[in-house]
Coordinates of C-alpha atoms in Angstrom, one line a residue:
X1 CA -17.6 30.8 -64.2
X2 CA -19.5 28.9 -66.9
X3 CA -22.7 28.7 -64.8
X4 CA -22.5 32.5 -64.2
X5 CA -22.2 33.2 -67.9
X6 CA -25.1 30.9 -68.6
X7 CA -27.3 32.8 -66.1
X8 CA -26.3 36.1 -67.8
X9 CA -27.2 34.6 -71.2
X10 CA -30.5 33.4 -69.9
X11 CA -31.3 36.9 -68.6
X12 CA -30.4 38.4 -72.0
X13 CA -32.9 36.1 -73.7
X14 CA -35.7 36.3 -71.1
X15 CA -35.9 40.1 -70.9
X16 CA -36.4 40.7 -74.6
X17 CA -39.1 38.0 -74.7
X18 CA -40.9 39.7 -71.8
X19 CA -40.6 43.0 -73.7
X20 CA -42.0 41.5 -76.9
X21 CA -44.9 39.9 -75.1
X22 CA -46.2 43.2 -73.7
X23 CA -49.2 44.6 -75.7
X24 CA -48.6 47.8 -77.7
X25 CA -50.3 51.1 -76.7
X26 CA -50.2 54.4 -78.6
X27 CA -47.2 56.7 -79.3
X28 CA -43.7 57.4 -78.2
X29 CA -41.4 60.2 -79.3
X30 CA -38.9 59.2 -82.0
X31 CA -35.4 60.1 -82.8
X32 CA -36.1 62.8 -85.4
X33 CA -34.8 64.0 -88.7
X34 CA -35.9 66.9 -90.8
X35 CA -39.2 65.4 -91.8
X36 CA -42.6 66.5 -90.7
X37 CA -43.9 65.8 -87.2
X38 CA -46.0 62.8 -86.5
X39 CA -49.8 63.5 -86.4
X40 CA -51.5 63.2 -83.1
X41 CA -55.0 61.8 -82.4
X42 CA -55.7 63.2 -79.0
X43 CA -53.7 63.7 -75.7
X44 CA -50.8 61.3 -75.8
X45 CA -52.3 59.1 -78.6
X46 CA -50.8 59.0 -82.1
X47 CA -52.7 57.7 -85.1
X48 CA -50.1 58.0 -87.9
X49 CA -46.5 57.0 -88.5
X50 CA -43.8 59.5 -88.0
X51 CA -41.3 60.2 -90.8
X52 CA -38.1 58.2 -90.4
X53 CA -34.9 60.1 -89.8
X54 CA -33.4 61.5 -93.0
X55 CA -30.1 63.0 -91.9
X56 CA -26.8 61.6 -90.8
X57 CA -27.9 61.4 -87.2
X58 CA -28.6 60.0 -84.4
X59 CA -26.9 61.6 -81.5
X60 CA -27.0 60.8 -77.9
X61 CA -28.9 62.4 -75.0
X62 CA -32.4 63.4 -74.2
X63 CA -34.8 64.0 -76.0
X64 CA -34.0 61.8 -78.9
X65 CA -30.3 61.4 -79.5
X66 CA -29.4 64.9 -78.2
X67 CA -29.4 68.1 -80.2
X68 CA -31.5 66.4 -83.0
X69 CA -35.0 67.9 -83.1
X70 CA -37.8 65.5 -82.4
X71 CA -41.2 65.3 -84.1
X72 CA -43.8 67.1 -82.1
X73 CA -45.5 64.9 -79.5
X74 CA -48.3 65.7 -77.1
X75 CA -46.9 63.3 -74.5
X76 CA -43.4 64.4 -73.6
X77 CA -42.4 61.0 -72.5
X78 CA -38.8 61.4 -73.6
X79 CA -36.9 58.7 -75.3
X80 CA -35.0 56.3 -73.0
X81 CA -31.8 56.9 -75.0
X82 CA -29.1 54.6 -76.2
X83 CA -25.9 54.2 -74.2
X84 CA -22.7 55.2 -75.9
X85 CA -24.7 57.0 -78.7
X86 CA -22.6 59.3 -80.8
X87 CA -22.7 63.1 -80.2
X88 CA -22.0 66.3 -81.9
X89 CA -21.7 69.8 -80.5
X90 CA -24.1 72.5 -81.5
X91 CA -22.9 74.4 -84.5
X92 CA -23.5 78.1 -84.5
X93 CA -22.9 78.9 -88.2
X94 CA -24.3 77.5 -91.4
X95 CA -23.5 73.9 -92.3
X96 CA -19.9 73.4 -93.2
X97 CA -16.5 73.6 -91.5
X98 CA -15.0 76.2 -89.1
X99 CA -11.4 76.2 -88.2
X100 CA -10.2 78.8 -85.7
X101 CA -6.4 78.8 -84.8
X102 CA -5.4 80.9 -81.8
X103 CA -2.3 81.8 -79.8
X104 CA -2.3 82.8 -76.1
X105 CA 0.7 84.2 -74.3
X106 CA 0.6 84.7 -70.5
X107 CA 3.1 86.0 -68.0
X108 CA 2.5 85.2 -64.3
X109 CA 4.1 85.7 -60.9
X110 CA 3.7 83.0 -58.3
X111 CA 5.1 83.7 -54.8
X112 CA 4.9 80.0 -53.7
X113 CA 5.4 77.7 -56.7
X114 CA 6.2 74.6 -54.6
X115 CA 3.0 75.0 -52.5
X116 CA 4.9 74.8 -49.2
X117 CA 3.8 76.2 -45.8
X118 CA 7.2 77.7 -45.2
X119 CA 10.3 78.7 -47.2
X120 CA 8.3 80.0 -50.2
X121 CA 9.9 79.9 -53.6
X122 CA 8.8 82.5 -56.1
X123 CA 9.1 82.5 -59.8
X124 CA 8.0 84.2 -63.1
X125 CA 6.2 81.8 -65.4
X126 CA 5.7 82.3 -69.2
X127 CA 2.9 80.2 -70.7
X128 CA 2.4 79.8 -74.5
X129 CA -0.9 78.2 -75.5
X130 CA -1.4 77.5 -79.2
X131 CA -5.0 76.6 -79.8
X132 CA -7.0 74.9 -82.6
X133 CA -10.9 74.9 -82.5
X134 CA -12.6 72.8 -85.2
X135 CA -16.4 72.7 -85.7
X136 CA -17.7 70.4 -88.4
X137 CA -21.3 70.2 -89.5
X138 CA -21.5 68.4 -92.9
X139 CA -23.8 65.6 -94.2
X140 CA -21.2 63.0 -93.3
X141 CA -19.4 64.4 -90.3
X142 CA -20.5 66.5 -87.2
X143 CA -18.6 67.4 -84.1
X144 CA -16.2 69.7 -82.3
X145 CA -12.4 69.3 -81.5
X146 CA -10.6 71.7 -79.2
X147 CA -6.8 71.3 -78.7
X148 CA -4.9 73.8 -76.5
X149 CA -1.6 72.5 -75.0
X150 CA 0.0 74.7 -72.3
X151 CA 3.8 75.2 -72.6
X152 CA 5.1 76.6 -69.4
X153 CA 8.6 78.1 -68.9
X154 CA 10.0 79.1 -65.4
X155 CA 12.6 81.8 -65.3
X156 CA 14.3 80.8 -62.0
X157 CA 13.3 77.2 -61.5
X158 CA 13.8 75.6 -64.9
X159 CA 13.2 72.1 -63.5
X160 CA 9.5 73.0 -63.4
X161 CA 9.3 73.6 -67.2
X162 CA 6.6 71.4 -68.7
X163 CA 3.9 71.0 -71.3
X164 CA 0.3 70.3 -70.1
X165 CA -1.7 68.5 -72.8
X166 CA -5.3 69.8 -72.9
X167 CA -7.7 68.4 -75.5
X168 CA -11.4 67.7 -75.9
X169 CA -13.2 66.4 -78.9
X170 CA -16.2 64.5 -80.3
X171 CA -16.7 63.5 -84.0
X172 CA -19.6 61.5 -85.5
X173 CA -19.1 60.1 -89.0
X174 CA -21.8 58.6 -91.2
X175 CA -20.5 55.6 -93.0
X176 CA -23.9 54.4 -94.4
X177 CA -26.8 57.0 -94.1
X178 CA -29.3 56.2 -91.4
X179 CA -27.6 52.9 -90.7
X180 CA -23.8 52.8 -89.9
X181 CA -22.0 55.4 -87.8
X182 CA -18.5 55.9 -86.4
X183 CA -18.2 57.7 -83.0
X184 CA -14.8 59.1 -82.1
X185 CA -14.2 60.7 -78.7
X186 CA -11.1 62.0 -76.8
X187 CA -10.0 64.1 -73.9
X188 CA -6.9 65.0 -72.0
X189 CA -6.7 67.1 -68.8
X190 CA -4.3 67.9 -66.0
X191 CA -5.1 67.9 -62.3
X192 CA -3.1 67.7 -59.1
X193 CA -2.2 64.5 -57.2
X194 CA -2.6 66.3 -53.8
X195 CA -5.9 68.0 -54.5
X196 CA -6.4 71.5 -55.9
X197 CA -6.9 74.7 -54.0
X198 CA -8.5 76.4 -57.0
X199 CA -10.1 75.3 -60.3
X200 CA -7.0 76.6 -62.1
X201 CA -4.1 74.2 -62.0
X202 CA -2.0 76.0 -64.6
X203 CA 0.0 78.1 -62.2
X204 CA -0.7 76.7 -58.7
X205 CA 0.9 73.2 -58.8
X206 CA 4.4 71.9 -59.1
X207 CA 5.6 69.6 -61.8
X208 CA 5.8 66.5 -59.6
X209 CA 2.2 67.1 -58.4
X210 CA 0.7 66.6 -61.8
X211 CA -1.7 63.9 -62.9
X212 CA -2.4 63.8 -66.7
X213 CA -5.6 61.9 -67.6
X214 CA -6.0 61.0 -71.3
X215 CA -8.9 58.9 -72.6
X216 CA -10.3 58.1 -76.0
X217 CA -12.8 55.8 -77.6
X218 CA -13.6 54.4 -81.0
X219 CA -17.1 53.1 -81.6
X220 CA -18.7 51.8 -84.8
X221 CA -22.4 51.0 -84.5
X222 CA -25.4 50.1 -86.5
X223 CA -28.9 51.6 -86.1
X224 CA -32.0 50.1 -87.6
X225 CA -35.7 51.2 -87.3
X226 CA -38.4 48.6 -87.5
X227 CA -41.2 51.0 -88.5
X228 CA -43.2 52.3 -85.5
X229 CA -42.4 49.2 -83.5
X230 CA -38.8 49.6 -82.4
X231 CA -35.4 51.0 -83.1
X232 CA -32.3 48.8 -82.4
X233 CA -28.6 49.6 -82.0
X234 CA -25.7 47.2 -82.2
X235 CA -22.2 48.5 -81.5
X236 CA -18.6 47.9 -80.4
X237 CA -16.5 50.3 -78.2
X238 CA -12.8 50.3 -77.9
X239 CA -11.7 52.6 -75.0
X240 CA -8.3 53.5 -73.7
X241 CA -7.6 55.5 -70.5
X242 CA -4.2 56.5 -69.1
X243 CA -3.6 58.3 -65.8
X244 CA 0.1 59.4 -65.8
X245 CA 1.3 60.5 -62.4
X246 CA 4.4 62.6 -62.3
X247 CA 5.4 61.1 -59.0
X248 CA 4.3 58.2 -56.8
X249 CA 4.1 60.2 -53.5
X250 CA 2.8 63.5 -52.3
X251 CA 2.6 65.2 -48.9
X252 CA -0.9 66.2 -47.9
X253 CA -1.0 68.0 -44.5
X254 CA 2.5 66.6 -43.9
X255 CA 1.4 63.0 -44.5
X256 CA 2.8 61.0 -47.4
X257 CA 0.1 59.7 -49.8
X258 CA 1.0 57.1 -52.5
X259 CA -0.6 56.9 -55.9
X260 CA 0.4 54.7 -58.9
X261 CA -0.2 55.5 -62.5
X262 CA -3.1 53.6 -63.9
X263 CA -4.2 52.6 -67.4
X264 CA -6.4 50.3 -69.2
X265 CA -7.9 49.3 -72.6
X266 CA -11.3 47.8 -72.8
X267 CA -13.4 46.0 -75.5
X268 CA -17.1 46.1 -75.3
X269 CA -20.0 44.8 -77.4
X270 CA -23.5 46.1 -76.7
X271 CA -27.0 45.9 -78.0
X272 CA -30.0 48.2 -77.3
X273 CA -33.6 48.0 -78.5
X274 CA -36.2 50.7 -77.8
X275 CA -39.9 50.8 -78.6
X276 CA -41.4 53.2 -81.1
X277 CA -44.5 55.2 -81.5
X278 CA -46.7 52.1 -81.7
X279 CA -46.4 51.8 -77.9
X280 CA -47.7 55.2 -77.1
X281 CA -47.4 56.2 -73.5
X282 CA -45.6 53.0 -72.7
X283 CA -41.9 52.7 -73.6
X284 CA -39.4 49.9 -73.2
X285 CA -35.6 49.9 -73.5
X286 CA -33.5 46.7 -73.5
X287 CA -29.7 47.0 -72.9
X288 CA -27.1 44.3 -72.9
X289 CA -23.4 44.9 -72.8
X290 CA -20.2 42.9 -72.2
X291 CA -16.9 44.6 -71.4
X292 CA -13.5 43.2 -70.7
X293 CA -10.5 45.2 -69.3
X294 CA -6.8 44.8 -69.9
X295 CA -5.0 47.1 -67.5
X296 CA -3.1 47.7 -64.3
X297 CA -4.1 47.1 -60.7
X298 CA -7.7 46.2 -60.1
X299 CA -8.5 46.3 -63.8
X300 CA -6.1 43.6 -64.7
X301 CA -8.4 41.0 -66.2
X302 CA -11.5 42.7 -64.8
X303 CA -14.9 42.5 -66.6
X304 CA -18.4 44.0 -66.4
X305 CA -21.4 42.3 -68.0
X306 CA -24.8 43.9 -67.6
X307 CA -28.3 43.3 -69.0
X308 CA -31.3 45.5 -68.1
X309 CA -34.9 46.1 -69.2
X310 CA -36.4 49.5 -68.4
X311 CA -40.0 50.4 -68.7
X312 CA -41.4 54.0 -68.7
X313 CA -45.0 55.1 -68.6
X314 CA -46.3 58.7 -69.2
X315 CA -48.9 59.5 -66.6
X316 CA -49.3 63.0 -68.0
X317 CA -47.4 65.0 -70.7
X318 CA -45.0 66.1 -68.0
X319 CA -44.7 63.1 -65.6
X320 CA -43.5 59.6 -66.4
X321 CA -42.7 56.8 -64.0
X322 CA -40.1 54.2 -64.7
X323 CA -38.9 50.8 -63.5
X324 CA -35.9 48.6 -64.3
X325 CA -34.9 45.0 -63.8
X326 CA -31.7 43.3 -64.9
X327 CA -28.7 41.2 -64.0
X328 CA -25.0 42.0 -63.5
X329 CA -21.7 40.1 -63.5
X330 CA -18.7 42.1 -62.4
X331 CA -15.2 41.3 -61.2
X332 CA -12.1 43.3 -60.1
X333 CA -8.6 42.0 -59.6
X334 CA -8.2 43.7 -56.2
X335 CA -7.5 42.8 -52.6
X336 CA -9.9 41.5 -51.5
X337 CA -11.2 40.3 -54.9
X338 CA -14.5 41.9 -55.8
X339 CA -17.1 39.5 -57.4
X340 CA -20.6 40.9 -58.0
X341 CA -23.1 38.4 -59.4
X342 CA -26.7 39.4 -58.7
X343 CA -29.8 41.2 -59.9
X344 CA -30.4 44.8 -60.7
X345 CA -33.5 46.8 -60.1
X346 CA -34.6 50.5 -60.0
X347 CA -37.7 52.7 -59.8
X348 CA -37.9 56.3 -60.6
X349 CA -39.7 59.3 -62.1
X350 CA -38.9 61.6 -65.1
X351 CA -40.3 65.2 -65.0
X352 CA -40.4 67.6 -67.9
X353 CA -41.8 70.9 -66.3
X354 CA -41.2 72.9 -69.5
X355 CA -39.6 72.5 -72.9
X356 CA -35.9 72.2 -72.4
X357 CA -36.2 71.1 -68.7
X358 CA -35.6 67.6 -67.4
X359 CA -35.5 65.9 -64.0
X360 CA -34.6 62.2 -63.8
X361 CA -34.6 60.6 -60.3
X362 CA -33.9 56.9 -59.6
X363 CA -33.5 54.6 -56.7
X364 CA -32.4 51.0 -57.0
X365 CA -29.8 48.3 -56.6
X366 CA -26.6 48.1 -58.7
X367 CA -22.9 47.5 -58.1
X368 CA -23.8 45.5 -55.1
X369 CA -25.6 48.2 -53.1
X370 CA -28.7 50.3 -53.1
X371 CA -28.2 53.8 -54.4
X372 CA -29.9 57.0 -55.6
X373 CA -29.2 59.0 -58.8
X374 CA -30.4 62.4 -59.9
X375 CA -30.0 64.5 -63.1
X376 CA -31.7 67.8 -63.4
X377 CA -31.7 70.9 -65.6
X378 CA -34.6 73.2 -64.8
X379 CA -35.4 76.8 -65.5
X380 CA -36.4 78.8 -62.3
X381 CA -38.2 81.8 -63.6
X382 CA -37.0 83.7 -66.7
X383 CA -33.4 84.4 -65.8
X384 CA -32.3 81.5 -63.5
X385 CA -31.4 77.9 -64.3
X386 CA -30.8 75.1 -61.8
X387 CA -28.4 72.2 -62.5
X388 CA -28.2 69.2 -60.2
X389 CA -26.6 65.8 -60.3
X390 CA -26.0 63.0 -57.9
X391 CA -24.5 59.6 -58.4
X392 CA -23.4 56.7 -56.2
X393 CA -21.4 54.0 -58.0
X394 CA -18.5 51.5 -57.7
X395 CA -15.5 52.4 -59.8
X396 CA -11.8 53.1 -60.0
X397 CA -10.2 56.4 -60.8
X398 CA -9.4 55.3 -64.4
X399 CA -12.9 54.0 -64.9
X400 CA -14.5 57.3 -63.8
X401 CA -12.5 59.1 -66.4
X402 CA -13.7 56.6 -69.1
X403 CA -17.3 56.9 -67.9
X404 CA -17.1 60.7 -68.0
X405 CA -16.0 60.5 -71.6
X406 CA -18.9 58.3 -72.5
X407 CA -21.6 60.5 -70.8
X408 CA -20.5 64.0 -72.0
X409 CA -20.5 65.9 -75.2
X410 CA -18.9 69.3 -76.1
X411 CA -20.4 72.7 -77.0
X412 CA -19.3 74.7 -80.0
X413 CA -16.4 76.2 -78.0
X414 CA -15.1 72.7 -77.0
X415 CA -16.2 72.9 -73.4
X416 CA -17.5 69.6 -72.0
X417 CA -21.2 69.4 -71.1
X418 CA -23.5 66.6 -69.7
X419 CA -25.1 64.8 -72.6
X420 CA -28.4 64.3 -70.6
X421 CA -29.0 67.7 -69.1
X422 CA -26.6 70.0 -70.9
X423 CA -25.0 71.1 -67.6
X424 CA -21.3 72.2 -67.8
X425 CA -18.8 69.6 -66.8
X426 CA -15.2 70.0 -65.5
X427 CA -12.5 68.2 -67.3
X428 CA -11.8 64.8 -65.6
X429 CA -11.0 65.7 -61.9
X430 CA -9.4 69.0 -62.9
X431 CA -10.8 70.7 -59.9
X432 CA -11.2 67.9 -57.3
X433 CA -10.2 69.0 -53.8
X434 CA -9.4 65.4 -52.9
X435 CA -6.0 63.8 -53.4
X436 CA -5.8 61.0 -56.1
X437 CA -6.0 57.4 -54.9
X438 CA -6.1 54.0 -56.5
X439 CA -8.1 50.9 -55.7
X440 CA -11.8 50.2 -56.1
X441 CA -14.0 52.9 -54.6
X442 CA -17.6 53.5 -53.8
X443 CA -18.0 57.1 -54.9
X444 CA -20.9 59.4 -53.9
X445 CA -20.8 62.6 -55.8
X446 CA -23.2 65.5 -56.1
X447 CA -23.3 68.9 -57.7
X448 CA -25.9 71.7 -57.6
X449 CA -25.7 75.1 -59.2
X450 CA -27.9 78.1 -59.7
X451 CA -27.1 80.5 -62.6
X452 CA -28.8 83.8 -63.1
X453 CA -28.3 85.8 -66.3
X454 CA -29.0 89.5 -66.7
X455 CA -28.2 91.9 -69.5
X456 CA -24.8 92.7 -68.2
X457 CA -24.3 90.3 -65.3
X458 CA -24.1 86.5 -64.8
X459 CA -24.2 85.1 -61.2
X460 CA -23.5 81.5 -60.3
X461 CA -23.8 79.8 -56.9
X462 CA -22.6 76.2 -56.9
X463 CA -21.9 73.5 -54.3
X464 CA -20.2 70.1 -54.8
X465 CA -20.0 67.0 -52.6
X466 CA -17.9 63.9 -52.9
X467 CA -17.4 60.9 -50.7
X468 CA -14.9 58.2 -51.6
X469 CA -15.0 54.9 -49.6
X470 CA -12.3 52.3 -50.4
X471 CA -13.8 48.9 -51.1
X472 CA -10.6 47.1 -52.2
X473 CA -7.0 48.2 -52.4
X474 CA -4.2 47.8 -54.9
X475 CA -0.5 47.4 -54.2
X476 CA 1.5 50.5 -53.6
X477 CA -1.4 52.9 -53.1
X478 CA -2.8 54.7 -50.1
X479 CA -6.4 53.8 -49.4
X480 CA -8.3 56.5 -47.4
X481 CA -11.8 57.5 -46.7
X482 CA -12.3 60.9 -48.1
X483 CA -15.1 63.4 -48.0
X484 CA -15.3 67.0 -49.4
X485 CA -17.9 69.8 -49.5
X486 CA -17.2 72.9 -51.5
X487 CA -19.0 76.1 -52.4
X488 CA -18.3 78.7 -55.1
X489 CA -19.8 82.0 -55.9
X490 CA -18.9 83.8 -59.2
X491 CA -20.0 87.0 -60.8
X492 CA -19.3 88.2 -64.3
X493 CA -20.1 91.8 -65.1
X494 CA -19.9 93.7 -68.4
X495 CA -18.2 97.0 -67.7
X496 CA -18.6 98.2 -71.3
X497 CA -19.0 96.9 -74.8
X498 CA -15.4 95.5 -74.8
X499 CA -14.6 95.1 -71.1
X500 CA -15.7 92.6 -68.5
X501 CA -14.7 91.5 -65.1
X502 CA -15.0 88.0 -63.7
X503 CA -14.8 87.4 -59.9
X504 CA -15.2 84.3 -57.8
X505 CA -14.9 83.1 -54.2
X506 CA -14.5 79.4 -53.2
X507 CA -14.5 77.7 -49.8
X508 CA -14.3 74.0 -49.0
X509 CA -13.7 71.5 -46.3
X510 CA -12.5 67.9 -46.7
X511 CA -11.9 65.0 -44.3
X512 CA -9.7 62.0 -44.5
X513 CA -8.9 59.2 -42.1
X514 CA -5.2 59.4 -43.3
X515 CA -4.4 63.0 -43.9
X516 CA -6.9 64.6 -41.5
X517 CA -9.1 67.6 -42.1
X518 CA -8.4 70.4 -44.6
X519 CA -10.0 73.7 -45.3
X520 CA -9.5 75.5 -48.7
X521 CA -10.2 79.1 -49.5
X522 CA -9.6 81.0 -52.7
X523 CA -10.6 84.2 -54.5
X524 CA -9.9 85.6 -57.9
X525 CA -10.7 88.6 -59.9
X526 CA -10.0 89.1 -63.6
X527 CA -10.3 91.9 -66.1
X528 CA -10.9 91.0 -69.7
X529 CA -10.7 93.6 -72.5
X530 CA -11.3 93.1 -76.2
X531 CA -8.6 95.1 -77.9
X532 CA -9.6 94.3 -81.5
X533 CA -11.9 91.9 -83.2
X534 CA -9.3 89.1 -82.9
X535 CA -7.2 90.3 -80.0
X536 CA -8.1 90.3 -76.3
X537 CA -6.2 90.9 -73.1
X538 CA -6.6 89.6 -69.5
X539 CA -5.3 90.7 -66.1
X540 CA -5.9 88.3 -63.1
X541 CA -5.2 88.1 -59.4
X542 CA -5.7 84.9 -57.4
X543 CA -5.2 84.2 -53.7
X544 CA -5.5 80.6 -52.3
X545 CA -5.1 79.1 -48.9
X546 CA -5.1 75.4 -48.0
X547 CA -4.2 73.5 -44.8
X548 CA -5.4 72.0 -41.6
X549 CA -3.9 74.6 -39.2
X550 CA -1.8 77.7 -39.2
X551 CA 1.5 75.8 -39.1
X552 CA 1.0 73.8 -42.3
X553 CA -1.2 76.2 -44.3
X554 CA -0.2 76.7 -47.9
X555 CA -0.8 80.3 -49.2
X556 CA -0.3 81.3 -52.8
X557 CA -0.6 84.7 -54.5
X558 CA -0.7 84.6 -58.3
X559 CA -0.7 87.6 -60.7
X560 CA -1.3 86.9 -64.4
X561 CA -1.4 89.0 -67.5
X562 CA -2.0 87.6 -71.0
X563 CA -3.1 88.3 -74.5
X564 CA -5.0 86.0 -76.9
X565 CA -5.0 86.3 -80.7
X566 CA -7.4 84.4 -83.0
X567 CA -6.6 84.0 -86.7

């Protein structure tokens, strides 16, 4: 163990020395403030120093630290970005604080609350959803917090009464202007253990089929700018993730599937250094992080230490190539024990076709295997936007929830979005068609969606793909090879100034070496009417079908009516 840590330390020292030894070039975009843009001296070449950030930022994402505006730059190289950087949601009003309480009451009818193929049990369900939406944009604090627990009461089957905790929030506090920041994040979501039929789990799953995922992190960090040469960030992250399963076993296609609740806390120290405008078209980013886990199953005593050096060069204002080298030392307490101690490398390209567009494509070696990653947010014409994402990584279910928290931000309504592309993100696994499983997995996941917006209509066509391959198991859980492919079409139409309809159709197939093949189909239609400025009503019908054949197919019909009042 000592020799491995020594090699990692040597890598941490060697890569910055290589970075410092490289000659400087011209100009790179900077994390911006409210100051004037940096002057330019020709295509991609800067001759002056940009104004240093003056506000309580930075924030994460691209370009810069996220929603922060950047100084104008002829070369749209794009900053490499700091990991774990703090975020804040866009704020629609003037600087200050906005607090919007709300109360939603829904009455629904479900003709098959226990999701069985035969002997259906119906019930009437009353849902009470108190909500609190907080937006903050002050010199010292920015962010959004959205809390909306769902209290459900069953008229006939009172054993199903429950409260689903739903929460999403990010807050960035400035402790010392331009220097010391505190990043607070948290989320809580509910999914099903057996895999969902639709993206709405409020009225389509039983109490013992619930998986509540709660995660939060606390991260103080320092940022210092060395003129136009570089910007450095040093930080600490404490993270906690808890997956609370209501039961240890579910029946999927008549086959018992076991899952144990998982949780962990982790402590991480990281350091990042990124070149400034003195390097022009050439950019370097050095990252070093050390994380130790204290948790259940494979994360009991696990650790992940990674050091990388990334180089990016702008060929044109819209095209940049990148390369990465590094070293990793990872270990999981699984069966068999996973021990990864080897180099990291990657090559890729970053495209910025237009302002607000970004395509980042990489291929390399990490987590013990070669893999591809893609992040894209591109406008296709005037009214259409394409979102795409693909990742291939080694992880556990709990780690995936923690990683999702670290790579997303929230919009002004509290909805999670990708910090890099701005694409909408589901709550952790809230609409996964695959059943939950423990152990260490190699997960390949992809999403692509096309959204077209007209004056009174919004169309979205989306496809998702996920492949989970067990690499190592943990005691008491079912390890299974799972693959799913799903498609969704939705259409929102404004019938009038106060009335809209929202319709969607979903179809998906999944395969498992344990539970067999499954097909899923669902459709829903909803009518939304704004009764007053602060009061709205909804009427919804949903039909869902899931199973491998006609004998074990689960069919549910749900009718829902509700009103929402904001104060």
